[in-house]
Amino acid sequence: MLLKLLSFLANGTIALTLTVAALARDTPLAFAMPCETQQTNGSPHNRSTNMVSGTVTYRQRIALPPDARLVVRLEDVSRADAAAIVIAEETIETAGQQVPISFRLTYDPSRIEERNRYHVRAQIFYGDALRWTSTVMYPVITQGNATEVAILLQPVGQ
């Protein structure tokens, strides 16, 4: 007999426990793997603020050119079979400013449903070319998530 148990741990790890009947006794086997979700900072969602804020940065020691443009979006990602719905968007012309760059997204609270999932996505463009993007989900607002995030970008292949 094989029994599978999948659970999500508080540290963002998925744990899979298998119990296998072997001869006259059960032998538990446990496996764990990291989950592709980033923890958020700050306090849980407060509807009265109607704002998501945070910073955008990257690890590489590369200066942004003067024409760099940061685009940050709050998206509803609840539907697996459809594109994300943009709830709010902010475009920041960096004009020589370097990372980390702060952002504040104000959203319409009537567009937020407690059962839905929301995340923040960020991208940096040099002119019209996408050069940096977020590659993991940064959950916010609902399901106990905060309204402040620190987004780490990755370079886009040239």
Coordinates of C-alpha atoms in Angstrom, one line a residue:
M1 CA 0.0 0.0 0.0
L2 CA 1.2 3.5 -0.8
L3 CA -0.1 6.5 1.0
K4 CA 0.8 10.1 -0.2
L5 CA 0.5 13.2 1.9
L6 CA 1.3 16.6 0.5
S7 CA 1.5 19.6 2.8
F8 CA 2.7 23.2 2.6
L9 CA 5.1 24.2 5.4
A10 CA 5.3 27.7 6.9
N11 CA 8.8 28.3 5.5
G12 CA 7.5 28.0 1.9
T13 CA 8.5 24.4 1.4
I14 CA 6.3 21.6 0.0
A15 CA 6.6 18.4 2.0
L16 CA 5.6 15.1 0.4
T17 CA 5.4 12.1 2.8
L18 CA 5.1 8.6 1.4
T19 CA 4.2 5.6 3.6
V20 CA 5.0 2.2 2.0
A21 CA 3.9 -1.1 3.5
A22 CA 7.0 -3.2 3.6
L23 CA 6.8 -6.8 4.9
A24 CA 5.0 -6.4 8.2
R25 CA 5.7 -2.8 9.0
D26 CA 5.2 0.7 7.5
T27 CA 8.2 2.7 6.6
P28 CA 7.7 6.5 6.2
L29 CA 9.8 8.3 3.6
A30 CA 9.8 12.1 3.5
F31 CA 10.8 14.5 0.7
A32 CA 10.8 18.3 0.6
M33 CA 11.2 20.8 -2.2
P34 CA 11.2 24.6 -2.3
C35 CA 8.1 26.3 -3.5
E36 CA 8.4 29.1 -6.2
T37 CA 6.7 31.7 -4.1
Q38 CA 8.4 34.6 -2.4
Q39 CA 7.5 35.7 1.1
T40 CA 6.2 39.2 1.5
N41 CA 7.3 41.8 4.1
G42 CA 5.2 44.0 6.3
S43 CA 1.8 43.5 7.9
P44 CA -1.2 41.7 6.5
H45 CA -3.6 43.5 4.2
N46 CA -5.3 46.5 5.5
R47 CA -8.3 47.5 3.2
S48 CA -8.1 51.1 4.4
T49 CA -4.8 51.7 2.7
N50 CA -5.8 50.5 -0.9
M51 CA -2.1 50.5 -1.7
V52 CA 0.7 48.1 -2.4
S53 CA 4.2 49.4 -2.0
G54 CA 7.8 48.2 -1.9
T55 CA 11.1 48.2 -3.7
V56 CA 12.5 46.8 -6.9
T57 CA 16.1 45.8 -7.2
Y58 CA 18.6 43.3 -8.8
R59 CA 21.8 41.8 -7.5
Q60 CA 24.1 42.5 -10.5
R61 CA 26.3 45.6 -10.2
I62 CA 25.1 47.2 -13.4
A63 CA 24.0 50.9 -13.6
L64 CA 20.7 51.7 -15.2
P65 CA 20.9 54.0 -18.3
P66 CA 19.2 57.4 -18.1
D67 CA 16.3 56.2 -20.4
A68 CA 15.4 53.2 -18.2
R69 CA 11.7 52.8 -17.3
L70 CA 10.3 50.7 -14.5
V71 CA 6.8 49.2 -14.9
V72 CA 5.2 47.7 -11.8
R73 CA 1.8 46.0 -12.0
L74 CA -0.7 44.6 -9.5
E75 CA -2.3 41.6 -11.2
D76 CA -5.2 39.2 -10.4
V77 CA -3.7 35.7 -11.1
S78 CA -6.6 33.7 -9.9
R79 CA -7.5 32.1 -13.2
A80 CA -5.1 29.4 -14.3
D81 CA -6.4 29.3 -17.9
A82 CA -6.3 33.0 -18.7
A83 CA -4.0 35.9 -18.7
A84 CA -3.5 37.9 -15.5
I85 CA -5.9 40.9 -15.1
V86 CA -4.1 44.2 -14.4
I87 CA -5.6 45.9 -11.3
A88 CA -3.1 48.8 -11.0
E89 CA 0.0 49.9 -12.8
E90 CA 2.8 52.4 -12.2
T91 CA 5.4 53.5 -14.7
I92 CA 8.5 55.2 -13.3
E93 CA 11.0 57.0 -15.6
T94 CA 14.2 56.4 -13.6
A95 CA 16.1 59.5 -15.1
G96 CA 19.4 58.2 -13.7
Q97 CA 18.0 56.8 -10.4
Q98 CA 19.5 53.4 -9.5
V99 CA 18.1 50.4 -7.7
P100 CA 16.6 49.9 -5.3
I101 CA 13.7 51.9 -6.6
S102 CA 10.5 52.4 -4.5
F103 CA 7.0 52.1 -5.8
R104 CA 3.5 52.7 -4.6
L105 CA 0.5 51.1 -6.4
T106 CA -2.9 52.5 -5.5
Y107 CA -5.8 50.3 -6.5
D108 CA -9.6 50.3 -6.5
P109 CA -10.7 48.2 -3.5
S110 CA -13.9 47.2 -5.3
R111 CA -11.8 45.2 -7.8
I112 CA -10.4 43.0 -4.9
E113 CA -12.1 39.7 -4.0
E114 CA -10.9 37.9 -0.9
R115 CA -11.0 34.5 -2.6
N116 CA -8.7 35.6 -5.5
R117 CA -4.9 35.7 -5.7
Y118 CA -3.0 38.8 -6.5
H119 CA 0.7 39.4 -7.1
V120 CA 3.1 42.2 -8.1
R121 CA 5.2 42.0 -11.2
A122 CA 8.0 44.4 -12.2
Q123 CA 9.9 45.0 -15.4
I124 CA 12.7 47.4 -16.4
F125 CA 12.9 48.6 -20.0
Y126 CA 15.8 50.3 -21.7
G127 CA 13.9 52.4 -24.3
D128 CA 11.5 49.8 -25.7
A129 CA 13.6 46.7 -24.9
L130 CA 12.8 44.6 -21.9
R131 CA 16.0 44.1 -19.9
W132 CA 15.0 43.0 -16.4
T133 CA 11.9 41.1 -15.1
S134 CA 10.5 39.4 -12.0
T135 CA 10.6 35.7 -12.4
V136 CA 8.8 34.5 -9.3
M137 CA 5.4 35.4 -7.8
Y138 CA 5.2 38.1 -5.1
P139 CA 1.8 37.5 -3.5
V140 CA 0.0 40.5 -1.9
I141 CA -3.3 41.6 -0.4
T142 CA -5.5 38.5 0.1
Q143 CA -5.0 35.1 1.8
G144 CA -2.9 36.6 4.6
N145 CA -0.4 38.3 2.4
A146 CA 1.1 41.7 3.1
T147 CA 0.9 44.9 1.1
E148 CA 4.6 45.5 1.0
V149 CA 7.1 43.6 -1.1
A150 CA 10.7 43.6 -2.1
I151 CA 11.0 42.4 -5.7
L152 CA 14.2 40.9 -7.0
L153 CA 14.6 41.2 -10.8
Q154 CA 16.5 38.9 -13.1
P155 CA 18.2 39.9 -16.4
V156 CA 16.4 39.1 -19.7
G157 CA 18.5 37.2 -22.3
Q158 CA 19.8 39.5 -25.0

